[in-house]
PDB file of C-alpha atoms in Angstrom:
ATOM      1  CA  MET A 878       3.657  15.283  33.622  1.00 44.00           C
ATOM      2  CA  PHE A 879       1.135  14.793  36.367  1.00 44.00           C
ATOM      3  CA  LEU A 880      -2.091  16.330  37.497  1.00 37.00           C
ATOM      4  CA  LEU A 881      -1.383  16.321  41.208  1.00 35.00           C
ATOM      5  CA  SER A 882      -4.387  15.657  43.371  1.00 35.00           C
ATOM      6  CA  GLN A 883      -4.733  16.516  47.034  1.00 34.00           C
ATOM      7  CA  HIS A 884      -7.537  14.006  47.569  1.00 36.00           C
ATOM      8  CA  ARG A 885      -6.653  11.515  50.292  1.00 35.00           C
ATOM      9  CA  GLY A 886     -10.033   9.918  50.961  1.00 37.00           C
ATOM     10  CA  ARG A 887     -10.534   6.176  50.997  1.00 36.00           C
ATOM     11  CA  SER A 888     -14.154   5.943  49.986  1.00 36.00           C
ATOM     12  CA  SER A 889     -15.271   2.959  47.947  1.00 36.00           C
ATOM     13  CA  SER A 890     -16.567   5.270  45.236  1.00 36.00           C
ATOM     14  CA  GLY A 891     -13.164   6.911  44.901  1.00 38.00           C
ATOM     15  CA  GLN A 892     -11.507   3.541  44.525  1.00 40.00           C
ATOM     16  CA  SER A 893     -13.917   2.334  41.879  1.00 38.00           C
ATOM     17  CA  VAL A 894     -13.729   5.524  39.820  1.00 36.00           C
ATOM     18  CA  ALA A 895      -9.932   5.760  39.891  1.00 41.00           C
ATOM     19  CA  GLY A 896      -9.370   2.053  39.399  1.00 41.00           C
ATOM     20  CA  GLY A 897     -12.017   1.767  36.703  1.00 42.00           C
ATOM     21  CA  LEU A 898     -10.835   4.727  34.637  1.00 39.00           C
ATOM     22  CA  PHE A 899      -7.100   4.139  34.666  1.00 45.00           C
ATOM     23  CA  PRO A 900      -6.797   1.315  32.093  1.00 43.00           C
ATOM     24  CA  PRO A 901      -9.155   2.761  29.427  1.00 38.00           C
ATOM     25  CA  VAL A 902      -7.491   6.185  29.392  1.00 38.00           C
ATOM     26  CA  HIS A 903      -4.027   4.662  29.150  1.00 46.00           C
ATOM     27  CA  SER A 904      -3.695   5.486  25.455  1.00 54.00           C
ATOM     28  CA  PRO A 905      -0.354   4.136  24.078  1.00 63.00           C
ATOM     29  CA  LEU A 906      -1.975   0.988  22.679  1.00 62.00           C
ATOM     30  CA  ALA A 907      -4.638   2.978  20.848  1.00 73.00           C
ATOM     31  CA  ARG A 908      -2.238   5.572  19.425  1.00 74.00           C
ATOM     32  CA  PRO A 909      -0.447   3.378  16.879  1.00 72.00           C
ATOM     33  CA  GLN A 910      -3.756   1.907  15.716  1.00 79.00           C
ATOM     34  CA  VAL A 911      -5.201   5.365  15.029  1.00 83.00           C
ATOM     35  CA  ALA A 912      -1.950   6.507  13.461  1.00 81.00           C
ATOM     36  CA  ARG A 913      -1.676   3.476  11.163  1.00 82.00           C
ATOM     37  CA  TRP A 914      -5.281   3.989  10.112  1.00 89.00           C
ATOM     38  CA  GLU A 915      -4.354   7.563   9.206  1.00 87.00           C
ATOM     39  CA  GLN A 916      -1.233   6.405   7.396  1.00 85.00           C
ATOM     40  CA  ARG A 917      -3.320   4.011   5.275  1.00 88.00           C
ATOM     41  CA  THR A 918      -6.324   6.255   4.602  1.00 93.00           C
ATOM     42  CA  ARG A 919      -5.203   9.893   5.189  1.00 92.00           C
ATOM     43  CA  LYS A 920      -8.743  10.554   6.408  1.00 93.00           C
ATOM     44  CA  LEU A 921      -7.684  12.780   9.308  1.00 92.00           C
ATOM     45  CA  SER A 922      -5.424  14.815   7.038  1.00 94.00           C
ATOM     46  CA  ARG A 923      -8.253  15.269   4.540  1.00 95.00           C
ATOM     47  CA  ALA A 924     -10.763  16.115   7.264  1.00 95.00           C
ATOM     48  CA  PHE A 925      -8.508  18.838   8.686  1.00 95.00           C
ATOM     49  CA  GLY A 926      -7.203  19.945   5.307  1.00 96.00           C
ATOM     50  CA  SER A 927      -3.591  19.466   6.391  1.00 96.00           C
ATOM     51  CA  PRO A 928      -1.454  16.659   7.851  1.00 95.00           C
ATOM     52  CA  TYR A 929      -0.006  19.172  10.306  1.00 96.00           C
ATOM     53  CA  LEU A 930      -3.408  20.223  11.639  1.00 96.00           C
ATOM     54  CA  ALA A 931      -4.463  16.577  11.900  1.00 94.00           C
ATOM     55  CA  CYS A 932      -1.268  15.729  13.794  1.00 94.00           C
ATOM     56  CA  TYR A 933      -1.774  18.695  16.147  1.00 95.00           C
ATOM     57  CA  PHE A 934      -5.307  17.492  16.827  1.00 93.00           C
ATOM     58  CA  LEU A 935      -4.178  13.945  17.594  1.00 91.00           C
ATOM     59  CA  GLY A 936      -1.283  15.198  19.717  1.00 92.00           C
ATOM     60  CA  SER A 937      -3.540  17.502  21.725  1.00 94.00           C
ATOM     61  CA  SER A 938      -5.942  14.613  22.324  1.00 90.00           C
ATOM     62  CA  ILE A 939      -3.069  12.447  23.538  1.00 89.00           C
ATOM     63  CA  LEU A 940      -1.915  15.184  25.918  1.00 91.00           C
ATOM     64  CA  LEU A 941      -5.387  15.513  27.426  1.00 91.00           C
ATOM     65  CA  LEU A 942      -5.638  11.744  27.867  1.00 88.00           C
ATOM     66  CA  ASN A 943      -2.233  11.732  29.547  1.00 89.00           C
ATOM     67  CA  VAL A 944      -3.412  14.369  32.032  1.00 90.00           C
ATOM     68  CA  LEU A 945      -6.502  12.285  32.775  1.00 90.00           C
ATOM     69  CA  ARG A 946      -4.397   9.133  33.108  1.00 89.00           C
ATOM     70  CA  SER A 947      -2.059  10.821  35.584  1.00 91.00           C
ATOM     71  CA  HIS A 948      -5.005  12.117  37.569  1.00 92.00           C
ATOM     72  CA  CYS A 949      -6.518   8.626  37.758  1.00 91.00           C
ATOM     73  CA  PHE A 950      -3.134   7.190  38.739  1.00 93.00           C
ATOM     74  CA  THR A 951      -2.893   9.671  41.615  1.00 94.00           C
ATOM     75  CA  GLN A 952      -6.474   9.087  42.713  1.00 93.00           C
ATOM     76  CA  ALA A 953      -5.921   5.335  42.755  1.00 93.00           C
ATOM     77  CA  MET A 954      -2.834   5.753  44.944  1.00 94.00           C
ATOM     78  CA  MET A 955      -4.475   8.172  47.350  1.00 93.00           C
ATOM     79  CA  SER A 956      -7.493   5.918  47.836  1.00 93.00           C
ATOM     80  CA  GLN A 957      -5.334   2.986  48.990  1.00 93.00           C
ATOM     81  CA  PRO A 958      -3.192   2.534  52.128  1.00 94.00           C
ATOM     82  CA  LYS A 959       0.556   3.102  52.113  1.00 95.00           C
ATOM     83  CA  MET A 960       3.132   0.328  52.484  1.00 95.00           C
ATOM     84  CA  GLU A 961       4.970   0.789  55.765  1.00 93.00           C
ATOM     85  CA  GLY A 962       8.227  -0.597  54.407  1.00 94.00           C
ATOM     86  CA  LEU A 963       8.318   2.137  51.755  1.00 95.00           C
ATOM     87  CA  ASP A 964       7.233   4.975  54.020  1.00 95.00           C
ATOM     88  CA  ASN A 965      10.664   6.404  54.857  1.00 96.00           C
ATOM     89  CA  HIS A 966      12.980   9.245  53.842  1.00 97.00           C
ATOM     90  CA  ALA A 967      15.323   7.097  51.733  1.00 97.00           C
ATOM     91  CA  THR A 968      12.498   5.772  49.560  1.00 97.00           C
ATOM     92  CA  TYR A 969      10.990   9.234  49.261  1.00 97.00           C
ATOM     93  CA  PHE A 970      14.253  10.745  47.990  1.00 98.00           C
ATOM     94  CA  LEU A 971      14.801   7.804  45.627  1.00 98.00           C
ATOM     95  CA  GLY A 972      11.350   8.507  44.216  1.00 98.00           C
ATOM     96  CA  LEU A 973      12.208  12.193  43.928  1.00 98.00           C
ATOM     97  CA  VAL A 974      15.371  11.364  41.963  1.00 98.00           C
ATOM     98  CA  LEU A 975      13.435   9.050  39.617  1.00 98.00           C
ATOM     99  CA  LEU A 976      10.756  11.687  39.112  1.00 97.00           C
ATOM    100  CA  GLY A 977      13.366  14.336  38.335  1.00 97.00           C
ATOM    101  CA  GLY A 978      15.231  12.063  35.936  1.00 97.00           C
ATOM    102  CA  GLY A 979      12.011  11.056  34.232  1.00 97.00           C
ATOM    103  CA  ILE A 980      11.029  14.677  33.702  1.00 97.00           C
ATOM    104  CA  VAL A 981      14.455  15.404  32.172  1.00 97.00           C
ATOM    105  CA  PHE A 982      14.082  12.508  29.705  1.00 97.00           C
ATOM    106  CA  VAL A 983      10.502  13.400  28.791  1.00 96.00           C
ATOM    107  CA  LEU A 984      11.143  17.111  28.262  1.00 97.00           C
ATOM    108  CA  SER A 985      14.459  16.663  26.444  1.00 97.00           C
ATOM    109  CA  SER A 986      12.798  14.089  24.159  1.00 95.00           C
ATOM    110  CA  PHE A 987      10.027  16.550  23.380  1.00 95.00           C
ATOM    111  CA  PHE A 988      12.459  19.361  22.585  1.00 95.00           C
ATOM    112  CA  ALA A 989      14.569  17.052  20.412  1.00 95.00           C
ATOM    113  CA  LEU A 990      11.606  15.697  18.432  1.00 94.00           C
ATOM    114  CA  GLY A 991       9.292  18.691  18.378  1.00 94.00           C
ATOM    115  CA  PHE A 992       5.520  18.408  18.615  1.00 95.00           C
ATOM    116  CA  THR A 993       4.951  16.466  15.396  1.00 93.00           C
ATOM    117  CA  GLY A 994       7.914  14.181  16.024  1.00 91.00           C
ATOM    118  CA  THR A 995       6.640  13.385  19.501  1.00 92.00           C
ATOM    119  CA  PHE A 996       3.045  12.783  18.485  1.00 91.00           C
ATOM    120  CA  LEU A 997       3.376  10.352  15.572  1.00 87.00           C
ATOM    121  CA  GLY A 998       3.973  12.867  12.823  1.00 90.00           C
ATOM    122  CA  ASP A 999       5.759  10.206  10.779  1.00 87.00           C
ATOM    123  CA  TYR A1000       2.390   8.454  10.282  1.00 87.00           C
ATOM    124  CA  PHE A1001       1.114  11.699   8.771  1.00 91.00           C
ATOM    125  CA  GLY A1002       4.059  11.886   6.376  1.00 88.00           C
ATOM    126  CA  ILE A1003       5.825  14.530   8.480  1.00 91.00           C
ATOM    127  CA  LEU A1004       9.412  13.297   8.657  1.00 85.00           C
ATOM    128  CA  LYS A1005      12.643  14.781   9.912  1.00 83.00           C
ATOM    129  CA  GLU A1006      15.782  14.719   7.803  1.00 79.00           C
ATOM    130  CA  ALA A1007      16.876  11.629   9.746  1.00 77.00           C
ATOM    131  CA  ARG A1008      16.073   9.828  12.989  1.00 80.00           C
ATOM    132  CA  VAL A1009      17.092  11.855  16.014  1.00 87.00           C
ATOM    133  CA  THR A1010      20.256  10.544  17.691  1.00 87.00           C
ATOM    134  CA  THR A1011      21.147  13.470  19.964  1.00 91.00           C
ATOM    135  CA  PHE A1012      20.467  13.566  23.719  1.00 94.00           C
ATOM    136  CA  PRO A1013      18.554  11.849  25.208  1.00 94.00           C
ATOM    137  CA  PHE A1014      18.363   9.351  22.328  1.00 93.00           C
ATOM    138  CA  ASN A1015      22.122   8.759  22.514  1.00 93.00           C
ATOM    139  CA  VAL A1016      21.687   7.663  26.135  1.00 92.00           C
ATOM    140  CA  LEU A1017      18.486   5.611  26.030  1.00 91.00           C
ATOM    141  CA  ASP A1018      16.193   4.160  23.382  1.00 88.00           C
ATOM    142  CA  ASN A1019      12.642   5.513  23.604  1.00 91.00           C
ATOM    143  CA  PRO A1020      13.460   8.018  26.390  1.00 95.00           C
ATOM    144  CA  MET A1021       9.965   9.509  26.264  1.00 93.00           C
ATOM    145  CA  TYR A1022       8.328   6.232  27.288  1.00 93.00           C
ATOM    146  CA  TRP A1023      10.939   5.225  29.856  1.00 95.00           C
ATOM    147  CA  GLY A1024      11.069   8.741  31.270  1.00 96.00           C
ATOM    148  CA  SER A1025       7.315   8.623  31.723  1.00 95.00           C
ATOM    149  CA  THR A1026       7.618   5.229  33.420  1.00 96.00           C
ATOM    150  CA  ALA A1027      10.267   6.669  35.763  1.00 97.00           C
ATOM    151  CA  ASN A1028       7.849   9.499  36.581  1.00 97.00           C
ATOM    152  CA  TYR A1029       5.159   7.074  37.658  1.00 96.00           C
ATOM    153  CA  LEU A1030       7.608   4.902  39.586  1.00 97.00           C
ATOM    154  CA  GLY A1031       9.057   7.903  41.373  1.00 98.00           C
ATOM    155  CA  TRP A1032       5.612   9.256  42.188  1.00 97.00           C
ATOM    156  CA  ALA A1033       4.564   5.861  43.579  1.00 97.00           C
ATOM    157  CA  LEU A1034       7.689   5.595  45.755  1.00 98.00           C
ATOM    158  CA  MET A1035       7.265   9.119  47.073  1.00 97.00           C
ATOM    159  CA  HIS A1036       3.786   8.126  48.245  1.00 96.00           C
ATOM    160  CA  ALA A1037       4.872   4.666  49.491  1.00 97.00           C
ATOM    161  CA  SER A1038       2.069   3.256  47.391  1.00 96.00           C
ATOM    162  CA  PRO A1039       1.900  -0.448  46.478  1.00 96.00           C
ATOM    163  CA  THR A1040      -1.031   0.428  44.212  1.00 95.00           C
ATOM    164  CA  GLY A1041       1.172   2.953  42.438  1.00 96.00           C
ATOM    165  CA  LEU A1042       3.893   0.347  41.961  1.00 97.00           C
ATOM    166  CA  LEU A1043       1.446  -2.129  40.424  1.00 95.00           C
ATOM    167  CA  LEU A1044       0.071   0.541  38.098  1.00 94.00           C
ATOM    168  CA  THR A1045       3.622   1.500  37.119  1.00 96.00           C
ATOM    169  CA  VAL A1046       4.214  -2.100  36.033  1.00 95.00           C
ATOM    170  CA  LEU A1047       1.046  -1.823  33.928  1.00 92.00           C
ATOM    171  CA  VAL A1048       2.347   1.424  32.401  1.00 90.00           C
ATOM    172  CA  ALA A1049       5.661  -0.229  31.502  1.00 93.00           C
ATOM    173  CA  LEU A1050       3.976  -3.290  29.962  1.00 92.00           C
ATOM    174  CA  VAL A1051       1.679  -1.146  27.839  1.00 88.00           C
ATOM    175  CA  TYR A1052       4.643   0.901  26.615  1.00 90.00           C
ATOM    176  CA  VAL A1053       6.524  -2.283  25.691  1.00 90.00           C
ATOM    177  CA  VAL A1054       3.568  -3.513  23.634  1.00 87.00           C
ATOM    178  CA  ALA A1055       3.162  -0.088  22.002  1.00 84.00           C
ATOM    179  CA  LEU A1056       6.820  -0.118  20.987  1.00 86.00           C
ATOM    180  CA  LEU A1057       6.313  -3.455  19.239  1.00 85.00           C
ATOM    181  CA  TYR A1058       3.940  -1.588  16.924  1.00 80.00           C
ATOM    182  CA  GLU A1059       5.805   1.702  16.621  1.00 80.00           C
ATOM    183  CA  GLU A1060       9.481   0.754  16.345  1.00 81.00           C
ATOM    184  CA  PRO A1061       9.335  -1.396  13.177  1.00 80.00           C
ATOM    185  CA  PHE A1062       7.237   1.210  11.360  1.00 77.00           C
ATOM    186  CA  THR A1063       9.532   4.101  12.289  1.00 76.00           C
ATOM    187  CA  ALA A1064      12.617   2.139  11.242  1.00 75.00           C
ATOM    188  CA  GLU A1065      10.975   1.196   7.939  1.00 78.00           C
ATOM    189  CA  ILE A1066       9.872   4.654   6.880  1.00 77.00           C
ATOM    190  CA  TYR A1067      13.245   6.234   7.629  1.00 74.00           C
ATOM    191  CA  GLN A1068      14.962   3.396   5.769  1.00 77.00           C
ATOM    192  CA  GLN A1069      12.671   4.061   2.800  1.00 75.00           C
ATOM    193  CA  LYS A1070      13.482   7.765   2.957  1.00 71.00           C
ATOM    194  CA  ALA A1071      17.227   7.063   3.074  1.00 68.00           C
ATOM    195  CA  THR A1072      16.873   4.735   0.071  1.00 72.00           C
ATOM    196  CA  ARG A1073      15.000   7.382  -1.953  1.00 72.00           C
ATOM    197  CA  LEU A1074      17.618  10.017  -1.145  1.00 66.00           C
ATOM    198  CA  HIS A1075      20.405   7.612  -2.092  1.00 65.00           C
ATOM    199  CA  LYS A1076      18.793   6.883  -5.474  1.00 71.00           C
ATOM    200  CA  ARG A1077      18.415  10.599  -6.201  1.00 72.00           C
ATOM    201  CA  SER A1078      22.051  11.238  -5.436  1.00 65.00           C
TER     202      SER A1078
END
């Protein structure tokens, strides 16, 4: 989930690089735009000769951007001072619990959805029989996004980082906006599929 950095310097160049890169590589807002463009035009599918190959390409790109985002998040935290009020064992272990829970939600979501289900396969016409409702989706809506947010929050608390907390709020806000794009589309296409199956039966 994270590219863990051991850098603890506080140079001005480190701050500007980490702080400057974090927002642009935070990709959830761009993902639905690219995916909807593909859904309308099928240009990626045609370019790769297969919707599956196109989805694997997009998913791999998203994974690489997530690694870069996590690296920038860590660099931004390490380049800023800690908050004394958070620098204690209780906060550290709370962060550890959040990080562990976030990893469980992220990984279980991935295993439940598969690669194409995780990385916007529905925009490529790659649909499951029905929307997934097993764990962790029976516990929490959008567990991948909220698990990822818990990861960042836990990581920030473990490092007693006010910068990390502020960036976690940014992560959560971006996910909320991304869901405004993704949720209606996902609900619509599975409703359309259910309607087609009902008419056939």
